[in-house]
mmCIF file of C-alpha atoms (C1' of nucleotides) in Angstrom:
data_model
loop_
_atom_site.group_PDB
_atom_site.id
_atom_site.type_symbol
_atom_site.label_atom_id
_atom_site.label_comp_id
_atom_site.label_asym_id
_atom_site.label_seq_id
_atom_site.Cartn_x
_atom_site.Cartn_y
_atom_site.Cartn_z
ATOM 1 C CA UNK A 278 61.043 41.708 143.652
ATOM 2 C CA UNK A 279 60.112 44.080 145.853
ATOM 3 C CA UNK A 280 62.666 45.384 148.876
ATOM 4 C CA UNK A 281 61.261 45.410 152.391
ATOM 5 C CA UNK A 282 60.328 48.401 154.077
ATOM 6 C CA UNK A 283 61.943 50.065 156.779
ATOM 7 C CA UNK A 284 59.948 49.582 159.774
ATOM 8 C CA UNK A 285 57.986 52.300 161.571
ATOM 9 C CA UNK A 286 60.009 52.022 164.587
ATOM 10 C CA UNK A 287 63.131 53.161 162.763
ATOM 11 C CA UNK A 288 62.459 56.349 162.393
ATOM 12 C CA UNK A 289 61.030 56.924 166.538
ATOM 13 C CA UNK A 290 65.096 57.650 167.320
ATOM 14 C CA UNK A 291 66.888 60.439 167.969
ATOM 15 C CA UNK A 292 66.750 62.218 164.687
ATOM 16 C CA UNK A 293 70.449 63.056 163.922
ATOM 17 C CA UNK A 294 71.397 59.493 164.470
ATOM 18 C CA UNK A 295 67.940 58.490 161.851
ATOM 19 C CA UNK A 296 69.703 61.323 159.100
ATOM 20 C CA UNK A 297 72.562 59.098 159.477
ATOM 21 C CA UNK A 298 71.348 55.542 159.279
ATOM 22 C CA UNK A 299 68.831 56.703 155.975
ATOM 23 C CA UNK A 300 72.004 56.928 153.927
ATOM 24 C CA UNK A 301 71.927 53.866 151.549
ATOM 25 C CA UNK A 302 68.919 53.394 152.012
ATOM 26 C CA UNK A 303 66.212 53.177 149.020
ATOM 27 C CA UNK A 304 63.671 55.162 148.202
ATOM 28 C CA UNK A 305 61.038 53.432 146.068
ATOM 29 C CA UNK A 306 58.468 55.624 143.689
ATOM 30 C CA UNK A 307 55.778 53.272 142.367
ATOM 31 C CA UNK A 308 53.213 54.061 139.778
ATOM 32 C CA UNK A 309 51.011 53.578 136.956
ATOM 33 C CA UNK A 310 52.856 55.140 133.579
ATOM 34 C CA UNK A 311 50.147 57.062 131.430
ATOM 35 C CA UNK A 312 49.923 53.218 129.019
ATOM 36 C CA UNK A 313 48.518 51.777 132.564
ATOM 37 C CA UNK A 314 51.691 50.006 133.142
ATOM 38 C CA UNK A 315 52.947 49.810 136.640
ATOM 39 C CA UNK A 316 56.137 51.546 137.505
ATOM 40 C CA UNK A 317 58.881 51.075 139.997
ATOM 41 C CA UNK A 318 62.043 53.173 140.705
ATOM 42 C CA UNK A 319 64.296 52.713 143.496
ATOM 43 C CA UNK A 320 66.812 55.188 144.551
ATOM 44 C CA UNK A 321 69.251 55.138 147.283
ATOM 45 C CA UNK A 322 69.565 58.147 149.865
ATOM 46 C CA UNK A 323 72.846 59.504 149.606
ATOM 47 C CA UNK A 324 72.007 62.911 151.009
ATOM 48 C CA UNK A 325 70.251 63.987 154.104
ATOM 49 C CA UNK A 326 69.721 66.858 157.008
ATOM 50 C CA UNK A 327 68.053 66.607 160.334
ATOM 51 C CA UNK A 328 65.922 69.162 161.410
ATOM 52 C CA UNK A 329 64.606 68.953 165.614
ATOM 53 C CA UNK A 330 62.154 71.211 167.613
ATOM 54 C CA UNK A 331 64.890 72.723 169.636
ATOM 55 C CA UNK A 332 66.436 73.669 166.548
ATOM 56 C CA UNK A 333 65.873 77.173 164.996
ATOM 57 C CA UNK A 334 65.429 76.525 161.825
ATOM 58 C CA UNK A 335 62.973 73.994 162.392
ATOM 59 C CA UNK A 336 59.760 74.714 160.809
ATOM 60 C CA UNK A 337 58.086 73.434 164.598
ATOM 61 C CA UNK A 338 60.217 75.446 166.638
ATOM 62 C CA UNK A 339 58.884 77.437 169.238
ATOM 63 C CA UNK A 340 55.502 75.019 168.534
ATOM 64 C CA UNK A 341 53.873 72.565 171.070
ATOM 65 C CA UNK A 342 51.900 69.591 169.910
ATOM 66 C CA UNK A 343 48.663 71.741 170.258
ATOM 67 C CA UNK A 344 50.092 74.086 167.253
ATOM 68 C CA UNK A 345 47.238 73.676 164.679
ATOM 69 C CA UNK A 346 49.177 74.511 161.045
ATOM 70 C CA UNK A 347 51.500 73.032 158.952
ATOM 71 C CA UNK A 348 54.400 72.564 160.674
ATOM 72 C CA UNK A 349 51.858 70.083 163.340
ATOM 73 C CA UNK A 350 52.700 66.942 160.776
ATOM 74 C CA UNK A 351 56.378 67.509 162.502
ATOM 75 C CA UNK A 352 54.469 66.138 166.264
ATOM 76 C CA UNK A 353 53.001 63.052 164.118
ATOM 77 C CA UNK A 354 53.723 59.689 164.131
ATOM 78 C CA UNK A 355 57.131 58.955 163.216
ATOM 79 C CA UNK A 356 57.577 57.148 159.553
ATOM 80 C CA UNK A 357 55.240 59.811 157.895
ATOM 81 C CA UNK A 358 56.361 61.952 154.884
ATOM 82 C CA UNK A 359 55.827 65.772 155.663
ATOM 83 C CA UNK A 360 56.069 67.895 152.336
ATOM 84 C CA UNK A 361 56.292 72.044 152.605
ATOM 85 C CA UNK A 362 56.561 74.301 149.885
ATOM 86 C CA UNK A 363 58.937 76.783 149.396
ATOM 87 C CA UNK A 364 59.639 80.170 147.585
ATOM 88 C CA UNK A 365 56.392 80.229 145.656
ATOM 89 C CA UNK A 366 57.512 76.826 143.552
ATOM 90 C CA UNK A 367 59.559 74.034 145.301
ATOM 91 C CA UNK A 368 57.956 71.039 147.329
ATOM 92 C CA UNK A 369 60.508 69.190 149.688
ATOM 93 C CA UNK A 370 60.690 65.801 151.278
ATOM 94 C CA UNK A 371 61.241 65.044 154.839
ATOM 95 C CA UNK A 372 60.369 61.816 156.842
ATOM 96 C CA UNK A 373 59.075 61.978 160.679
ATOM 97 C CA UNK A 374 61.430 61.096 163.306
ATOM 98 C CA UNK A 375 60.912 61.194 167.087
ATOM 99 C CA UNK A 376 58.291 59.535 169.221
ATOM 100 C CA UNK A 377 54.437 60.602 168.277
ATOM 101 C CA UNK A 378 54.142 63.986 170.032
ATOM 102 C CA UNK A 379 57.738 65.167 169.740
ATOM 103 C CA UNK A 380 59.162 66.864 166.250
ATOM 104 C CA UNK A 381 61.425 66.354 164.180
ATOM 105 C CA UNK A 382 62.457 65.497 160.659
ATOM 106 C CA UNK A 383 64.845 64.176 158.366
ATOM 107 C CA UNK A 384 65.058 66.104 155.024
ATOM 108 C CA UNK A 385 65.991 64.408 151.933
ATOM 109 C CA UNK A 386 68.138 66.065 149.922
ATOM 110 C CA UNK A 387 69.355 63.944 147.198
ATOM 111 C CA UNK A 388 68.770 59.988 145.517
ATOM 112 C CA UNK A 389 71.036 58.843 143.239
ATOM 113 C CA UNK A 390 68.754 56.715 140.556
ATOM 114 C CA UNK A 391 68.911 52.760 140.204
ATOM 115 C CA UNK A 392 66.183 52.153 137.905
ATOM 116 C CA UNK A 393 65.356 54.992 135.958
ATOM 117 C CA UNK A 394 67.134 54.854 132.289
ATOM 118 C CA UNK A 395 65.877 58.055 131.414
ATOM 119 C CA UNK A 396 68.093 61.506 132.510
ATOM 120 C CA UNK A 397 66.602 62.225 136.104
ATOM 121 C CA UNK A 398 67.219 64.821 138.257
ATOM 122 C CA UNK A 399 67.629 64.608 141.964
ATOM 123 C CA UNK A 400 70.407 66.186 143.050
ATOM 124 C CA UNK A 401 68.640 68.852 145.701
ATOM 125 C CA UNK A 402 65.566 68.289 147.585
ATOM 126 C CA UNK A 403 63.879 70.375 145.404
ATOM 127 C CA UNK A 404 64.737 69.023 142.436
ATOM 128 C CA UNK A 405 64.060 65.344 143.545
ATOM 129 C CA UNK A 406 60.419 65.977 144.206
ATOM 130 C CA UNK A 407 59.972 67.346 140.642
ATOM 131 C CA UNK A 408 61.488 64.423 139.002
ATOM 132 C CA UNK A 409 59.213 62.192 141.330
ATOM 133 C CA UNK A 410 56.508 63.781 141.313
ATOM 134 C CA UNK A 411 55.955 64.595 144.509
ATOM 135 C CA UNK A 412 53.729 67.404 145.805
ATOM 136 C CA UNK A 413 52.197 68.439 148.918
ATOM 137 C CA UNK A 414 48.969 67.645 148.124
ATOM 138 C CA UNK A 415 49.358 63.596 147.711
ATOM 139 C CA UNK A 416 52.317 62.605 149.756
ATOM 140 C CA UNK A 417 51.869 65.119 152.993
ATOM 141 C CA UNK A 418 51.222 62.802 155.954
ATOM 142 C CA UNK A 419 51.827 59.398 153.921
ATOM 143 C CA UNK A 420 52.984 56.214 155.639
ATOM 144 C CA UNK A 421 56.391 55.780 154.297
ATOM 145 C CA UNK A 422 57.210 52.328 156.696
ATOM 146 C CA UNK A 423 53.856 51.032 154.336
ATOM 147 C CA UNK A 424 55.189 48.394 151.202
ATOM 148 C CA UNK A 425 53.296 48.714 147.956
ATOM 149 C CA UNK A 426 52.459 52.285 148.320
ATOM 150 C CA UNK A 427 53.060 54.899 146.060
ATOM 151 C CA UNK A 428 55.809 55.678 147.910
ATOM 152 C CA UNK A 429 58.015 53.961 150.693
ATOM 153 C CA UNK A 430 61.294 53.804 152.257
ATOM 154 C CA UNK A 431 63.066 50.053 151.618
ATOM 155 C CA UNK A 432 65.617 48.197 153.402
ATOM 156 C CA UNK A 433 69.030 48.275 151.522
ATOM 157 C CA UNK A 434 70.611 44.562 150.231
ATOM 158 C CA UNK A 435 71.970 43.725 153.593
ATOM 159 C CA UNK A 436 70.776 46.049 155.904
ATOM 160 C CA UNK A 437 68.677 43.165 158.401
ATOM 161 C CA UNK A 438 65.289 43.320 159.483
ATOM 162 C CA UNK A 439 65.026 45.102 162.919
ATOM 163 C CA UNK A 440 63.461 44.671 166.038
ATOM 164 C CA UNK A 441 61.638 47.528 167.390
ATOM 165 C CA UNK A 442 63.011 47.418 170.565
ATOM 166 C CA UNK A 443 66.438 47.925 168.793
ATOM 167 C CA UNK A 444 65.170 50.518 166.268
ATOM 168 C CA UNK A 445 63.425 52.939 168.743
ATOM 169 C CA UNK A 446 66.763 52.779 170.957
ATOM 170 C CA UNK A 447 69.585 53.255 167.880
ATOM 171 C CA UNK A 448 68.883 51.465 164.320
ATOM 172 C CA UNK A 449 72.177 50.708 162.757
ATOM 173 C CA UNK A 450 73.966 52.758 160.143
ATOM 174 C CA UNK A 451 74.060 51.253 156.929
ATOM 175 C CA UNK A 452 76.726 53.023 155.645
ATOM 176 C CA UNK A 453 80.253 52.664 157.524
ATOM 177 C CA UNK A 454 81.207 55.382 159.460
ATOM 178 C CA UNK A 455 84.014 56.741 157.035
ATOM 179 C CA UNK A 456 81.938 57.010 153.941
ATOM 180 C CA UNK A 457 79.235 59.782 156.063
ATOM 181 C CA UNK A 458 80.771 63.225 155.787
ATOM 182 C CA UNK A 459 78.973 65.713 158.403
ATOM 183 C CA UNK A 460 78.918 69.636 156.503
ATOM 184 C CA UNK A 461 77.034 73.019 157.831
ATOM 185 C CA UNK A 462 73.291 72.611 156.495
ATOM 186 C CA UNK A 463 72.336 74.227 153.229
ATOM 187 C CA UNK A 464 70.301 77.525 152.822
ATOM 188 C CA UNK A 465 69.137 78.720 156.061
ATOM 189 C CA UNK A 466 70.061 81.698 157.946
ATOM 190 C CA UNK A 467 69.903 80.099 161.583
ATOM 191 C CA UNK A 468 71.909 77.787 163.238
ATOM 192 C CA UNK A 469 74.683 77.555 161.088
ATOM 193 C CA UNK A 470 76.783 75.942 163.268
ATOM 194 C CA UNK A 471 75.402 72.276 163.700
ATOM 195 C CA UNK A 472 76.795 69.884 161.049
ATOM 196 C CA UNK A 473 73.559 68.087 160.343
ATOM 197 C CA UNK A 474 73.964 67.675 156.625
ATOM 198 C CA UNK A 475 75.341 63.984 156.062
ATOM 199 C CA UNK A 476 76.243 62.395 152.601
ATOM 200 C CA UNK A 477 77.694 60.087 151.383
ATOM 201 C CA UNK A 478 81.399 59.955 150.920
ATOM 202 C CA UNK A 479 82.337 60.685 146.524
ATOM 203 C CA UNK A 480 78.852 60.379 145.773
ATOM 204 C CA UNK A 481 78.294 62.328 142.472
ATOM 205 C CA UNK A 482 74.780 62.957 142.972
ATOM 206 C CA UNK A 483 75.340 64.805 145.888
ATOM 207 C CA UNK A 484 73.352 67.952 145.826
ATOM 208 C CA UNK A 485 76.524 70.153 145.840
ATOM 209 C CA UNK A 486 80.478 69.548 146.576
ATOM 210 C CA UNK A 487 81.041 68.853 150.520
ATOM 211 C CA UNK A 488 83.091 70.943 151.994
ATOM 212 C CA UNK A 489 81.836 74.418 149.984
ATOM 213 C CA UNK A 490 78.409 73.129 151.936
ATOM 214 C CA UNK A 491 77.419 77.404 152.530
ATOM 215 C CA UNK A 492 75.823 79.721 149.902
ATOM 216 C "C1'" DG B 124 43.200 92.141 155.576
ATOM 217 C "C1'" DT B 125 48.141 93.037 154.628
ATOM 218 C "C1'" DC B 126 53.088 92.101 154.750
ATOM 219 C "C1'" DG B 127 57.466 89.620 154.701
ATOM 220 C "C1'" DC B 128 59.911 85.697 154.093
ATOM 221 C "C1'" DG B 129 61.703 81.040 152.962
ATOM 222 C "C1'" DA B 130 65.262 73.746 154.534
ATOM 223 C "C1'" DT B 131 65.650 76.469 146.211
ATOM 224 C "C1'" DT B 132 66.773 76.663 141.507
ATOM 225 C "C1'" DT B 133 67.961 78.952 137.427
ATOM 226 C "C1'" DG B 134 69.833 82.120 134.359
ATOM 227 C "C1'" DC B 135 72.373 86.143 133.482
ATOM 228 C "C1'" DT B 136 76.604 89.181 134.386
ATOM 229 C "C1'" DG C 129 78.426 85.941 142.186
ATOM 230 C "C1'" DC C 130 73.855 87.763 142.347
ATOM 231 C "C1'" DA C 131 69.037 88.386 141.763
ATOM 232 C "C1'" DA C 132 64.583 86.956 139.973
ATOM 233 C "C1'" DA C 133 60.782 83.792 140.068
ATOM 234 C "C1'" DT C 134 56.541 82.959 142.863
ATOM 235 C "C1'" DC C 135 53.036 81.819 146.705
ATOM 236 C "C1'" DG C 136 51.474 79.631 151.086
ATOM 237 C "C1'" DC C 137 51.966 80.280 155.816
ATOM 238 C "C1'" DG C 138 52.252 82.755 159.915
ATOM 239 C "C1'" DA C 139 52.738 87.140 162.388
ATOM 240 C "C1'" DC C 140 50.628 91.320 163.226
ATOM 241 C "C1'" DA C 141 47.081 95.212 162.705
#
DNA sequence: GTCGCGATTTGCT
DNA sequence: GCAAATCGCGACA
């Protein structure tokens, strides 16, 4: 059985508050294994950062919705997947937040596996597109509010089916408010100071120990 | 056309 | 703890 997707509208909020309410929810890789056998992992988001156009280290800052490179999939609609590669090997996964025409982002930084029964590695957003194969090249700009795609973002077992109106304004948190821990974001030189990195509380697939969150 | 750097990971000291 | 690996993008000439 398949889990629902999140809708599109979930992810048109403020994107702090869309970091948040991501946590717990799954992640779901489908596809055909090299016997022609479909495949389907589910992993739940226990990691996450947000990333907005006021924001320095934000790949769009200092861009308008006319910018014409890579960092434009940030204006898009919100729900789509927007995959950048880093340091010459690394692909990273972030989902679209914000109203078409604004930017901003969610990255994913770690899943812990439900599914898989084979060692996987996705603690770090870096390491989590490797072990699900995810690349620039197929899954930049893909509709992650779409079921039976390749790749989508699902409901979690008791998180209720929305109404947009709700969604746009402030979808729920999944997770209770004492098992997010807010830390400094990971590996970038600019504002330092904003605690957008949220996990989940004594989650061992956690990309690295909360509370030594620097480099 | 050329240059510098990065939302990381890994291995070696 | 530190540096190498490795390359696309964007800034600048």
């Amino acid at each position: 059985m398949l889990a629902a997707p999140l809708p599109q509208a979930f992810y048109a909020a403020n994107t702090v508050h869309v970091a948040r309410a991501l946590l717990g929810q799954l992640l779901v890789r489908q596809w055909v294994n090299p016997d022609g056998a479909p495949e389907t992992w589910r992993y739940r988001i226990v990691e996450t950062e947000a990333y907005t156009q006021d924001d320095p280290a934000c790949h769009a800052y200092g861009k308008t919705p006319a910018f014409n490179g890579l960092a434009a999939t940030l204006f898009k609609a919100p729900g789509l997947a927007y995959v950048y590669f880093t340091y010459g090997m690394h692909y990273c996964l972030n989902v679209i937040t914000e109203a078409e025409g604004s930017a901003g982002a969610v990255l994913i930084r770690a899943l812990e596996p439900l599914d898989a029964t084979f060692p996987q590695q996705t603690q770090g957003p870096a390491r989590l597109c490797k072990a699900l194969a995810i690349d620039k090249q197929g899954f930049n700009e893909h509709p992650l509010w779409e079921p039976h795609r390749a790749l989508y973002i699902a409901q979690a077992p008791g998180y209720n089916p929305l109404s947009e109106a709700v969604c746009a304004a402030r979808p729920p948190l999944l997770l209770p408010e004492d098992q997010i821990v807010a830390t400094p974001r990971i590996g970038i030189s600019k504002a330092q100071e904003a605690l957008w990195r949220f996990c989940e509380v004594d989650n061992r697939w956690v990309s690295r120990p909360v509370g030594k969150g620097m480099r």
